[in-house]
Amino acid sequence: MAGGQSSSPSTSPQAKTSTLSPTSPRDQSPASGQSGAQSSPSPVLQSMEDNTSSSGTVAMTTESSPSPQSSEKQSMDTADSCEKSSQQSMADVDSGIETNMEVEEMEVKTESKRKRDVSIGSDSSDKLITSAVCRICRVSWTEKSQESVYLPELGEASEHDEQAYLDFKDLISQILTEVLLMLTTSNENPFESLKESAYAKSPSKYGVSPTSISSLGSLGKSVRQFPIQKFQPEKCKETTVLNYLLDCYERVALEERMAPRRSSSPPLSTVLAEIRNQSTCFAILVMQGVFTEPRLSSSPPLLLPYLLNQNLPRGFLQELVHVTCQQKHTFRELFTPILQELSHTVRKLSFDTDDYRQPILVLNELCEIKTSGSNARPICSLIVQQENWLPEPMTDAQGMELQKLSFLGPFFGLSVFAEDGTKVVDKHFSGGQISSDSASLVNQSLRHGMEFVRVELYKVLHALLVNGDTREAAMNFTSACVVRNLKRAQMQADENMLAGEGFMLNFVAVMQHLAVKIKLDKVDPFYIYSPHSRINITEDSRLKVTSQEITKWLEELGKNPSHAWQDPKFPTECFFLTLHSHHLSILPIARKYQRRVRAMRDLTRIMEELQNTEPQWKLLPTASRNHELLNRWKSQANRLQRGKLCADAALFDENLLGRCLQFYGTFVQFLLKLVCPLPTRHGAIGVSLPLPKDAPMLFAALPEYYVEDISDFLLFVLQYMPQVLNDTSIQDIITFMVVVVCSPSYISNPYLVAKLIEVMFVINPNIQPRTEKLNEMLLMNPLALEHLSPALMKFYTDIETTGSSNEFYDKFSIRYHISIIFKTLWQIPAHRANLIQEAMSGNQFVRFVNMLMNDTTFLLDESLDTLKSIHEIQDLMENSEEWAKESREQQQSRQRQLAQDERQCRSYLTLASETVEMFHYLTKGIQKPFLKAELVDRLAAMLNFNLQQLCGPKCNHLKVKTPKKYGWEPKKLLDQLTDIYLHLNCDEFAQAIANDERSYRKELFDDAISRLSKHVVKTTTEIEEFRLLQSKVEQILVQRNKSALDFGEIPEEFKDPLMDTLMADPVLVPPSGTIMDRPVILRHLLNSQTDPWNRQHLTEDMLIPDTDLKKRIEEWMKSKQK
């Protein structure tokens, strides 16, 4: 729409004598339908120009009760913009030809060109153009018709003045003005009563099929449909007027489809573009309240229902932005309410319906609109200018405020979690038990919805990032999502202070999409330590170094002239923000899910226990309280179950977990480049073992949870969705696990290495049957084939002391994991050869066997003790008379003790069985290391003691009901123990058995042989071999008794201070200066590399032989023998 005088050439003489009837074509040249420069513009256009301010904006003023006459003089701030938009719209929508250019100096050429266009076959004429305008606007001013609305004012003007309008631009303006005044002042909409026009009845006349115009132009009623019940337009005059203008805009496209050739060239293309432009400009006036009462700030935006129902004409929204974006005040006035209402609308929605889709689609559509001639996105700029784009924190609940108060918070807050809202629970999971098939269908539907939201939010955030004016604001928002929710990583986080789980999952999914194309060579490894970093890790524990060491390192970097902190680039910031978003989203949610499952299991157990004991308490005064407890627990169990079903839908999304795995695959490549910065090789990331002794500072200073998160994620996925790991990115993760396990010195915290070993343990097909390929990938990794077995053996011994208060019990579970891995390694020839080579090469295997014996002794002892306790309680409960003598409190105490013993027994026997089995297959393949002086006596004593437990006089105390319930298999254990005797059957081992004065008895072996025969545990040949070993031991004992000497009282200086026995090989222990017997101190060093007297570090090579003392001891012994 243009204001002021026309800049087109003067109207031809024929135009001044023509009539205004749309049915009688004017003789005016149709070049553009423009009038001479002396003519006056229409009143409305002139009013728009007159109200234009010097700054380019227009003051929007209106009377409190406007009359039809005064409405023509209402103002709007789009005069200049409409002129420009008219030109843009012709370029954007039509043929790209502009006709509103000033051509005063080329008037004759333009006129001749215009006539030449008509003469070469163009059907355009004033009559045809006027008819097109009338069809599009559904009006007439020459005669009344049932197919169009009669315009009396324009009709009266045309009767008195043949030149009733200056040009077609003025004609369109007058038509729209009169129609809008008619619609706003009349109680009825005259267009609703119009009949189907001949325009629609005879489409073939215009060269198109009937179906192409069936939905538009055939009826007087608006074609705007609002199928979504929740998003209906306001019933008011403005809506009626807006419908008419949008219909006109859309009928232009119909006109272009009906006559494509004529519509693609001037002058018709110019007129059609002008109708579009003026329809847009008048729509702006309507939305500003120019034709009606001014719109209240609290009123919902008129345009929003059209956006949400997706029924705006094609191109209208883009033109609306183009027209208004040049006038900042009008632009903000028009689109700020729309944006705010979108955010407010989505806050009330959830995944219980599909209504959430529309606001996100609209926001995405708005963000994608660019200004012509540039990539600027005005809506994106307006979004970040909103007061609630990223509000400053007002309380400690920063994360919650971000979700509730920020502009994008409600969009990211769409969630299926029960804690975030009850709508999904009430609709899908409130009807009691739900079948697995039904749950699967519901989950599939919810996951599709969540994926849709995440993809659309990614598009929105991506648009904000690629737009230069809004990139920094978008990065501030993403970093705020991380920084304001740091407490989510805490074990006991207050969820009311933080963003919800749905928000965080949506956020991490969007960040994954943003990070998917990041190249690692674009990521600055120094960023996380940089003063420019958006993430603060100063309070986090590091992989290898202390805070003091980090401070010193950073100070040295600052003083180093060759080092300079780089300005953060998007790939670097996005990479690390994505990493931290995983730490604060998927992992805390997974841990909470596991806690919920445990709580449900524990709640079910205590309900069952209380229900099973109901006969004992139903007649007691506490019966009513117990029934109340049961009801309360059932209600709580139902709530937990519904919450779990919602979490299932959110967490077990293969798309989400797959992207997590892919990102962690990229991240471990980054870590491997830090520890071994070699050129990348396919499949190995350029890593070779062993790594350098000292860890690079860039790796050593990383937070511990960088590695821990990878382990936790893999453990969660292995437990619930192992199929997700069938991805190529898992190869890099496996390589990283092998490198870390084989280089434990690179990480200070042994529990981090233990978690990676736990992942290897769970990958074992015996634990997780669906990971056979993954296990093969791990065990056949080239680095694992060479280095994994020795590394696991070393870690088995090193984990003896961790510094933790629970180290004594933690080591058993960690060693159990290693024993399961060893069992698999032993079955692979390459790994078995590696283990045998390690066993024969040095003291590492000796220490390993020593720890194995310690564990076997403790675990079997504890297991057998708990079996005895279970046996006693079960016997007591079977004796009804004795049981009845117990008081009710005593009975309940016994039952609690039984349950505790049963749990401990299962745990201890599981661990003990694996250690004994490891002894079994190791002694079968390797014998020599077990016969070393430091080991053989203790090994024989351990075997004798446990054989005594199984076959001695008190073995009947180990009989319990349903032994399989506890994993108690006495025959198998007896078979394995006796096999170990046979595997090590030699003179040295027989001598060691004879040395055990505590447990060995001839009667013990006789009893064992009897049981082996009775229960057919072994073959006759094996039993005979065991009997021969017994005979050999007895012969040694007889010979020893014959040659035994009594040395009498031993001088104190000749006795070992720890064992109080005569020393055979005295050595000086340097840290404390104590003299000890070498075999005694060596046995101690197998358990702990410390001086037993002051706990200072001590190794075998530090021991100093005391040859003088040894000589004196030998002389004393000789004197006693004489």
mmCIF file of C-alpha atoms in Angstrom, residues 515-721:
data_model
loop_
_atom_site.group_PDB
_atom_site.id
_atom_site.type_symbol
_atom_site.label_atom_id
_atom_site.label_comp_id
_atom_site.label_asym_id
_atom_site.label_seq_id
_atom_site.Cartn_x
_atom_site.Cartn_y
_atom_site.Cartn_z
ATOM 1 C CA ALA A 515 26.518 -31.431 18.453
ATOM 2 C CA VAL A 516 26.102 -34.234 15.948
ATOM 3 C CA LYS A 517 28.216 -32.582 13.219
ATOM 4 C CA ILE A 518 30.952 -31.162 15.450
ATOM 5 C CA LYS A 519 34.459 -32.157 14.385
ATOM 6 C CA LEU A 520 36.863 -32.928 17.210
ATOM 7 C CA ASP A 521 39.667 -30.957 15.606
ATOM 8 C CA LYS A 522 37.481 -27.891 16.120
ATOM 9 C CA VAL A 523 37.139 -28.527 19.873
ATOM 10 C CA ASP A 524 39.582 -26.671 22.101
ATOM 11 C CA PRO A 525 40.736 -29.075 24.883
ATOM 12 C CA PHE A 526 41.816 -26.106 27.017
ATOM 13 C CA TYR A 527 38.330 -24.578 27.016
ATOM 14 C CA ILE A 528 37.116 -26.269 30.188
ATOM 15 C CA TYR A 529 40.047 -24.714 32.095
ATOM 16 C CA SER A 530 39.790 -21.356 30.336
ATOM 17 C CA PRO A 531 38.628 -18.174 32.096
ATOM 18 C CA HIS A 532 36.164 -17.815 29.207
ATOM 19 C CA SER A 533 34.461 -21.122 29.938
ATOM 20 C CA ARG A 534 30.733 -21.027 30.580
ATOM 21 C CA ILE A 535 31.101 -24.038 32.903
ATOM 22 C CA ASN A 536 32.787 -23.897 36.296
ATOM 23 C CA ILE A 537 34.502 -27.135 37.360
ATOM 24 C CA THR A 538 36.702 -25.743 40.122
ATOM 25 C CA GLU A 539 34.833 -27.660 42.852
ATOM 26 C CA ASP A 540 34.882 -31.018 41.046
ATOM 27 C CA SER A 541 37.213 -33.915 41.859
ATOM 28 C CA ARG A 542 39.705 -34.566 39.089
ATOM 29 C CA LEU A 543 40.878 -37.768 37.454
ATOM 30 C CA LYS A 544 44.455 -37.663 38.672
ATOM 31 C CA VAL A 545 45.581 -34.324 40.095
ATOM 32 C CA THR A 546 44.743 -32.273 43.153
ATOM 33 C CA SER A 547 43.338 -28.772 43.211
ATOM 34 C CA GLN A 548 46.753 -27.397 44.201
ATOM 35 C CA GLU A 549 48.391 -29.056 41.226
ATOM 36 C CA ILE A 550 45.741 -27.638 38.903
ATOM 37 C CA THR A 551 46.223 -24.129 40.282
ATOM 38 C CA LYS A 552 49.973 -24.386 39.760
ATOM 39 C CA TRP A 553 49.504 -25.705 36.219
ATOM 40 C CA LEU A 554 47.118 -22.897 35.276
ATOM 41 C CA GLU A 555 49.531 -20.316 36.683
ATOM 42 C CA GLU A 556 52.319 -21.778 34.560
ATOM 43 C CA LEU A 557 50.073 -21.673 31.494
ATOM 44 C CA GLY A 558 49.328 -18.020 32.169
ATOM 45 C CA LYS A 559 53.035 -17.205 32.351
ATOM 46 C CA ASN A 560 53.884 -19.260 29.261
ATOM 47 C CA PRO A 561 54.309 -16.820 26.333
ATOM 48 C CA SER A 562 53.595 -19.581 23.802
ATOM 49 C CA HIS A 563 50.158 -20.262 25.275
ATOM 50 C CA ALA A 564 47.136 -18.033 24.811
ATOM 51 C CA TRP A 565 43.538 -18.734 25.798
ATOM 52 C CA GLN A 566 41.467 -18.970 22.627
ATOM 53 C CA ASP A 567 38.199 -17.142 22.208
ATOM 54 C CA PRO A 568 35.472 -19.773 22.575
ATOM 55 C CA LYS A 569 33.997 -20.943 19.301
ATOM 56 C CA PHE A 570 30.600 -22.535 18.874
ATOM 57 C CA PRO A 571 31.850 -26.123 18.264
ATOM 58 C CA THR A 572 33.841 -26.057 21.505
ATOM 59 C CA GLU A 573 31.106 -24.517 23.643
ATOM 60 C CA CYS A 574 28.405 -26.731 22.170
ATOM 61 C CA PHE A 575 30.520 -29.859 22.696
ATOM 62 C CA PHE A 576 31.143 -29.253 26.388
ATOM 63 C CA LEU A 577 27.620 -27.971 27.089
ATOM 64 C CA THR A 578 26.262 -31.152 25.507
ATOM 65 C CA LEU A 579 28.594 -33.236 27.663
ATOM 66 C CA HIS A 580 27.430 -31.509 30.848
ATOM 67 C CA SER A 581 23.792 -31.720 29.794
ATOM 68 C CA HIS A 582 24.161 -35.516 29.770
ATOM 69 C CA HIS A 583 25.642 -35.351 33.261
ATOM 70 C CA LEU A 584 22.607 -33.402 34.506
ATOM 71 C CA SER A 585 19.827 -35.161 32.605
ATOM 72 C CA ILE A 586 19.957 -38.744 31.437
ATOM 73 C CA LEU A 587 22.211 -40.014 34.224
ATOM 74 C CA PRO A 588 20.401 -38.541 37.273
ATOM 75 C CA ILE A 589 17.103 -39.663 35.748
ATOM 76 C CA ALA A 590 18.455 -43.174 35.203
ATOM 77 C CA ARG A 591 19.697 -43.351 38.788
ATOM 78 C CA LYS A 592 16.338 -42.167 40.066
ATOM 79 C CA TYR A 593 14.618 -44.820 37.954
ATOM 80 C CA GLN A 594 16.782 -47.521 39.523
ATOM 81 C CA ARG A 595 16.030 -46.196 43.009
ATOM 82 C CA ARG A 596 12.334 -46.301 42.169
ATOM 83 C CA VAL A 597 12.593 -49.924 41.053
ATOM 84 C CA ARG A 598 14.409 -50.860 44.268
ATOM 85 C CA ALA A 599 11.814 -49.013 46.343
ATOM 86 C CA MET A 600 9.026 -50.910 44.585
ATOM 87 C CA ARG A 601 10.787 -54.204 45.203
ATOM 88 C CA ASP A 602 11.374 -53.421 48.881
ATOM 89 C CA LEU A 603 7.801 -52.230 49.328
ATOM 90 C CA THR A 604 6.457 -55.394 47.742
ATOM 91 C CA ARG A 605 8.661 -57.485 50.016
ATOM 92 C CA ILE A 606 7.548 -55.858 53.265
ATOM 93 C CA MET A 607 3.897 -56.062 52.170
ATOM 94 C CA GLU A 608 4.306 -59.765 51.521
ATOM 95 C CA GLU A 609 6.014 -60.279 54.853
ATOM 96 C CA LEU A 610 3.245 -58.487 56.710
ATOM 97 C CA GLN A 611 0.532 -60.352 54.796
ATOM 98 C CA ASN A 612 2.224 -63.706 55.375
ATOM 99 C CA THR A 613 2.300 -63.115 59.107
ATOM 100 C CA GLU A 614 -1.334 -61.991 59.280
ATOM 101 C CA PRO A 615 -2.458 -65.130 61.198
ATOM 102 C CA GLN A 616 -0.115 -64.056 63.987
ATOM 103 C CA TRP A 617 -1.398 -60.477 64.351
ATOM 104 C CA LYS A 618 -4.971 -60.462 63.091
ATOM 105 C CA LEU A 619 -6.356 -60.947 66.627
ATOM 106 C CA LEU A 620 -3.974 -58.498 68.240
ATOM 107 C CA PRO A 621 -4.782 -54.844 69.050
ATOM 108 C CA THR A 622 -2.323 -53.807 66.328
ATOM 109 C CA ALA A 623 -4.409 -55.474 63.602
ATOM 110 C CA SER A 624 -6.183 -52.281 62.542
ATOM 111 C CA ARG A 625 -2.896 -50.421 62.334
ATOM 112 C CA ASN A 626 -1.389 -53.203 60.201
ATOM 113 C CA HIS A 627 -4.379 -53.126 57.837
ATOM 114 C CA GLU A 628 -3.982 -49.366 57.537
ATOM 115 C CA LEU A 629 -0.301 -49.820 56.778
ATOM 116 C CA LEU A 630 -1.081 -52.370 54.094
ATOM 117 C CA ASN A 631 -3.573 -50.046 52.426
ATOM 118 C CA ARG A 632 -1.126 -47.161 52.569
ATOM 119 C CA TRP A 633 1.657 -49.271 51.124
ATOM 120 C CA LYS A 634 -0.583 -50.533 48.321
ATOM 121 C CA SER A 635 -1.499 -46.971 47.432
ATOM 122 C CA GLN A 636 2.160 -46.001 47.475
ATOM 123 C CA ALA A 637 3.038 -49.017 45.321
ATOM 124 C CA ASN A 638 0.391 -47.980 42.781
ATOM 125 C CA ARG A 639 1.814 -44.465 42.611
ATOM 126 C CA LEU A 640 5.313 -45.832 42.154
ATOM 127 C CA GLN A 641 4.082 -48.166 39.431
ATOM 128 C CA ARG A 642 2.358 -45.363 37.515
ATOM 129 C CA GLY A 643 5.440 -43.207 37.842
ATOM 130 C CA LYS A 644 7.565 -46.079 36.573
ATOM 131 C CA LEU A 645 5.327 -46.566 33.524
ATOM 132 C CA CYS A 646 5.701 -42.877 32.645
ATOM 133 C CA ALA A 647 9.458 -43.096 33.138
ATOM 134 C CA ASP A 648 9.556 -46.195 30.924
ATOM 135 C CA ALA A 649 8.083 -44.174 28.073
ATOM 136 C CA ALA A 650 10.602 -41.367 28.532
ATOM 137 C CA LEU A 651 13.795 -43.267 29.349
ATOM 138 C CA PHE A 652 13.603 -46.361 27.164
ATOM 139 C CA ASP A 653 13.562 -44.386 23.939
ATOM 140 C CA GLU A 654 15.982 -45.995 21.510
ATOM 141 C CA ASN A 655 16.422 -42.777 19.554
ATOM 142 C CA LEU A 656 17.401 -40.834 22.665
ATOM 143 C CA LEU A 657 19.683 -43.526 24.107
ATOM 144 C CA GLY A 658 21.237 -44.136 20.696
ATOM 145 C CA ARG A 659 22.159 -40.476 20.386
ATOM 146 C CA CYS A 660 23.613 -40.581 23.911
ATOM 147 C CA LEU A 661 25.774 -43.536 22.908
ATOM 148 C CA GLN A 662 26.924 -41.798 19.737
ATOM 149 C CA PHE A 663 27.864 -38.675 21.655
ATOM 150 C CA TYR A 664 29.792 -40.672 24.255
ATOM 151 C CA GLY A 665 31.512 -42.464 21.371
ATOM 152 C CA THR A 666 32.656 -39.074 20.088
ATOM 153 C CA PHE A 667 33.668 -38.006 23.588
ATOM 154 C CA VAL A 668 35.896 -41.041 24.188
ATOM 155 C CA GLN A 669 37.635 -40.251 20.906
ATOM 156 C CA PHE A 670 38.342 -36.853 22.416
ATOM 157 C CA LEU A 671 39.683 -38.493 25.608
ATOM 158 C CA LEU A 672 41.839 -40.950 23.674
ATOM 159 C CA LYS A 673 43.368 -38.088 21.724
ATOM 160 C CA LEU A 674 44.316 -36.509 25.044
ATOM 161 C CA VAL A 675 46.010 -39.601 26.496
ATOM 162 C CA CYS A 676 47.701 -40.629 23.264
ATOM 163 C CA PRO A 677 47.810 -37.801 20.710
ATOM 164 C CA LEU A 678 48.820 -39.930 17.741
ATOM 165 C CA PRO A 679 47.364 -39.818 14.212
ATOM 166 C CA THR A 680 44.023 -41.579 14.137
ATOM 167 C CA ARG A 681 44.042 -45.122 12.839
ATOM 168 C CA HIS A 682 40.882 -46.952 11.893
ATOM 169 C CA GLY A 683 39.565 -49.028 14.773
ATOM 170 C CA ALA A 684 42.238 -48.087 17.315
ATOM 171 C CA ILE A 685 42.129 -44.273 17.531
ATOM 172 C CA GLY A 686 45.924 -44.295 17.336
ATOM 173 C CA VAL A 687 46.323 -45.725 20.856
ATOM 174 C CA SER A 688 49.075 -48.103 21.871
ATOM 175 C CA LEU A 689 49.847 -49.594 25.263
ATOM 176 C CA PRO A 690 51.468 -49.128 27.644
ATOM 177 C CA LEU A 691 50.801 -45.402 27.888
ATOM 178 C CA PRO A 692 53.485 -42.979 29.077
ATOM 179 C CA LYS A 693 54.070 -43.124 32.803
ATOM 180 C CA ASP A 694 52.666 -39.670 33.556
ATOM 181 C CA ALA A 695 49.164 -38.767 32.446
ATOM 182 C CA PRO A 696 48.931 -35.607 30.289
ATOM 183 C CA MET A 697 47.669 -32.679 32.323
ATOM 184 C CA LEU A 698 44.819 -32.041 29.901
ATOM 185 C CA PHE A 699 43.499 -35.504 30.769
ATOM 186 C CA ALA A 700 44.528 -35.683 34.418
ATOM 187 C CA ALA A 701 42.731 -32.424 35.256
ATOM 188 C CA LEU A 702 39.371 -33.481 33.827
ATOM 189 C CA PRO A 703 36.500 -34.014 36.298
ATOM 190 C CA GLU A 704 36.056 -37.595 37.494
ATOM 191 C CA TYR A 705 32.446 -37.735 36.377
ATOM 192 C CA TYR A 706 33.504 -37.442 32.743
ATOM 193 C CA VAL A 707 34.570 -41.091 32.976
ATOM 194 C CA GLU A 708 32.039 -42.157 35.591
ATOM 195 C CA ASP A 709 29.143 -40.955 33.452
ATOM 196 C CA ILE A 710 30.215 -43.208 30.603
ATOM 197 C CA SER A 711 30.275 -46.214 32.926
ATOM 198 C CA ASP A 712 26.915 -45.393 34.514
ATOM 199 C CA PHE A 713 25.280 -44.904 31.140
ATOM 200 C CA LEU A 714 26.607 -48.199 29.794
ATOM 201 C CA LEU A 715 25.518 -50.093 32.919
ATOM 202 C CA PHE A 716 22.019 -48.649 32.662
ATOM 203 C CA VAL A 717 21.676 -49.459 28.980
ATOM 204 C CA LEU A 718 23.122 -52.950 29.435
ATOM 205 C CA GLN A 719 20.551 -53.671 32.112
ATOM 206 C CA TYR A 720 17.468 -52.366 30.333
ATOM 207 C CA MET A 721 18.136 -51.884 26.600
#
